[in-house]
CSV table of C-alpha atoms in Angstrom, one decimal:
chain,number,residue,atom,x,y,z
A,261,MET,CA,152.3,244.4,422.1
A,262,SER,CA,153.1,241.0,423.7
A,263,THR,CA,153.3,239.1,426.9
A,264,ARG,CA,155.9,236.8,428.3
A,265,ASP,CA,153.9,233.9,427.0
A,266,GLY,CA,153.6,235.2,423.4
A,267,PRO,CA,151.6,237.7,421.5
A,268,ALA,CA,148.9,239.6,423.4
A,269,LEU,CA,145.4,238.3,422.9
A,270,GLU,CA,142.6,240.5,421.6
A,271,SER,CA,140.3,241.8,424.4
A,272,GLY,CA,137.0,240.2,424.8
A,273,TRP,CA,134.8,238.4,427.3
A,274,ALA,CA,134.9,235.1,429.2
A,275,LEU,CA,132.1,233.1,430.7
A,276,GLU,CA,133.5,230.6,433.2
A,277,GLY,CA,132.1,228.2,435.7
A,278,THR,CA,130.9,224.6,435.8
A,279,ASP,CA,128.4,222.5,434.0
A,280,GLY,CA,125.6,220.5,435.7
A,281,ASN,CA,128.1,217.7,436.6
A,282,GLY,CA,130.6,220.1,438.2
A,283,GLN,CA,133.0,220.0,435.2
A,284,PRO,CA,134.9,223.2,434.4
A,285,LEU,CA,133.6,225.2,431.5
A,286,ARG,CA,135.0,228.2,429.8
A,287,LEU,CA,133.5,230.1,426.8
A,288,VAL,CA,135.6,232.9,425.3
A,289,PHE,CA,134.4,235.6,422.9
A,290,GLY,CA,136.8,238.1,421.2
A,291,ASP,CA,135.5,241.6,420.7
A,292,THR,CA,136.1,241.4,417.0
A,293,GLU,CA,134.0,238.2,416.8
A,294,LEU,CA,131.1,239.8,418.7
A,295,VAL,CA,131.2,242.9,416.6
A,296,ARG,CA,131.2,240.9,413.3
A,297,ALA,CA,128.4,238.5,414.4
A,298,TYR,CA,125.3,240.2,413.0
A,299,LEU,CA,122.8,238.9,415.6
A,300,GLY,CA,125.3,237.6,418.1
A,301,VAL,CA,126.9,234.3,419.0
A,302,ALA,CA,124.5,231.5,419.9
A,303,ILE,CA,125.1,229.2,422.9
A,304,GLY,CA,123.3,225.9,423.4
A,305,ARG,CA,123.5,222.1,423.3
A,306,HIS,CA,123.2,221.6,419.5
A,307,PRO,CA,126.4,222.0,417.5
A,308,ALA,CA,124.6,222.7,414.2
A,309,LEU,CA,122.5,225.5,415.7
A,310,CYS,CA,125.1,227.2,417.9
A,311,GLU,CA,128.6,228.7,417.7
A,312,ARG,CA,129.4,227.6,421.3
A,313,VAL,CA,128.2,224.3,422.6
A,314,ILE,CA,127.5,223.3,426.2
A,315,GLU,CA,126.9,219.5,426.5
A,316,ASP,CA,124.4,219.6,429.4
A,317,GLY,CA,120.9,218.3,429.3
A,318,SER,CA,119.5,221.3,431.2
A,319,VAL,CA,120.7,223.6,428.4
A,320,SER,CA,118.4,224.0,425.5
A,321,ARG,CA,119.5,223.2,421.9
A,322,ARG,CA,119.7,226.9,421.2
A,323,HIS,CA,119.6,228.6,424.6
A,324,LEU,CA,121.2,232.0,424.6
A,325,ARG,CA,122.6,234.6,422.3
A,326,VAL,CA,125.6,236.8,423.3
A,327,GLY,CA,126.4,240.1,421.5
A,328,ALA,CA,128.2,243.3,422.0
A,329,ALA,CA,127.4,247.0,421.4
A,330,GLU,CA,129.2,250.1,422.4
A,331,GLY,CA,131.8,248.1,424.4
A,332,ARG,CA,129.2,246.3,426.5
A,333,LEU,CA,128.1,242.7,426.6
A,334,PHE,CA,124.5,241.8,426.0
A,335,VAL,CA,122.7,238.4,426.5
A,336,GLU,CA,119.4,237.3,425.2
A,337,ASP,CA,117.4,234.2,426.2
A,338,LEU,CA,116.2,232.4,423.0
A,339,ASN,CA,113.0,231.0,424.6
A,340,SER,CA,114.9,228.3,426.3
A,341,LEU,CA,113.0,225.6,428.3
A,342,ASN,CA,114.8,226.2,431.6
A,343,GLY,CA,115.3,229.9,431.1
A,344,THR,CA,118.3,232.1,431.8
A,345,LEU,CA,119.1,233.8,435.1
A,346,LEU,CA,121.3,236.9,435.7
A,347,ASP,CA,122.4,237.0,439.3
A,348,GLY,CA,119.5,234.8,440.2
A,349,ALA,CA,116.8,236.9,438.4
A,350,PRO,CA,115.2,235.6,435.2
A,351,ILE,CA,115.9,237.5,432.0
A,352,PRO,CA,113.0,237.9,429.5
A,353,CYS,CA,113.0,236.0,426.3
A,354,PHE,CA,114.2,237.8,423.1
A,355,GLU,CA,115.1,241.0,425.0
A,356,PRO,CA,118.8,241.8,425.1
A,357,VAL,CA,120.0,242.5,428.7
A,358,ALA,CA,123.3,244.3,429.5
A,359,VAL,CA,125.8,242.2,431.5
A,360,GLU,CA,128.7,243.5,433.6
A,361,PRO,CA,131.9,241.7,434.7
A,362,GLY,CA,131.3,239.9,438.0
A,363,GLN,CA,127.7,239.0,437.2
A,364,VAL,CA,126.7,235.3,437.0
A,365,LEU,CA,124.6,233.8,434.2
A,366,THR,CA,122.7,230.5,434.9
A,367,LEU,CA,121.6,228.4,432.0
A,368,GLY,CA,119.7,225.4,433.5
A,369,ARG,CA,122.2,223.8,435.9
A,370,VAL,CA,125.2,225.6,434.3
A,371,SER,CA,126.5,228.7,436.2
A,372,LEU,CA,128.9,231.0,434.4
A,373,ALA,CA,130.7,234.1,435.8
A,374,VAL,CA,131.2,237.0,433.4
A,375,SER,CA,134.6,238.7,433.0
A,376,ARG,CA,136.6,240.8,430.6
A,377,LEU,CA,139.6,239.0,429.1
A,378,ALA,CA,141.8,242.0,429.6
A,379,GLU,CA,141.0,242.1,433.3
A,380,ARG,CA,141.7,238.3,433.7
A,381,GLU,CA,145.0,238.5,431.8
A,382,ALA,CA,146.2,241.4,433.9
A,383,GLY,CA,145.7,239.4,437.0
A,384,ARG,CA,148.0,236.6,435.9
């Protein structure tokens, strides 16, 4: 299967928004990557500790873990200094929480909307 722009991409998840300075930010996770990542994919400020880096001082060195199970996306705060919010409510440390498309994650001053890649690409 392909699109006008080339081969079809694998389905997955996107986290999109802005950093604390208003700069655009997009993190993409393929379903295969998430399934293969034993404990999930770490997001944070430190490149040696995380698979996805957000260069914002309000984000902890190792802030959040993203994983997938049974076709759903889960996030887990890794005891970050500023915490992680899901639609404005704090999520507990070290407890995976299911996330749905349309919800917003906040890591310090960084806000990221959750979406499925397949849904985004269909809307092009």
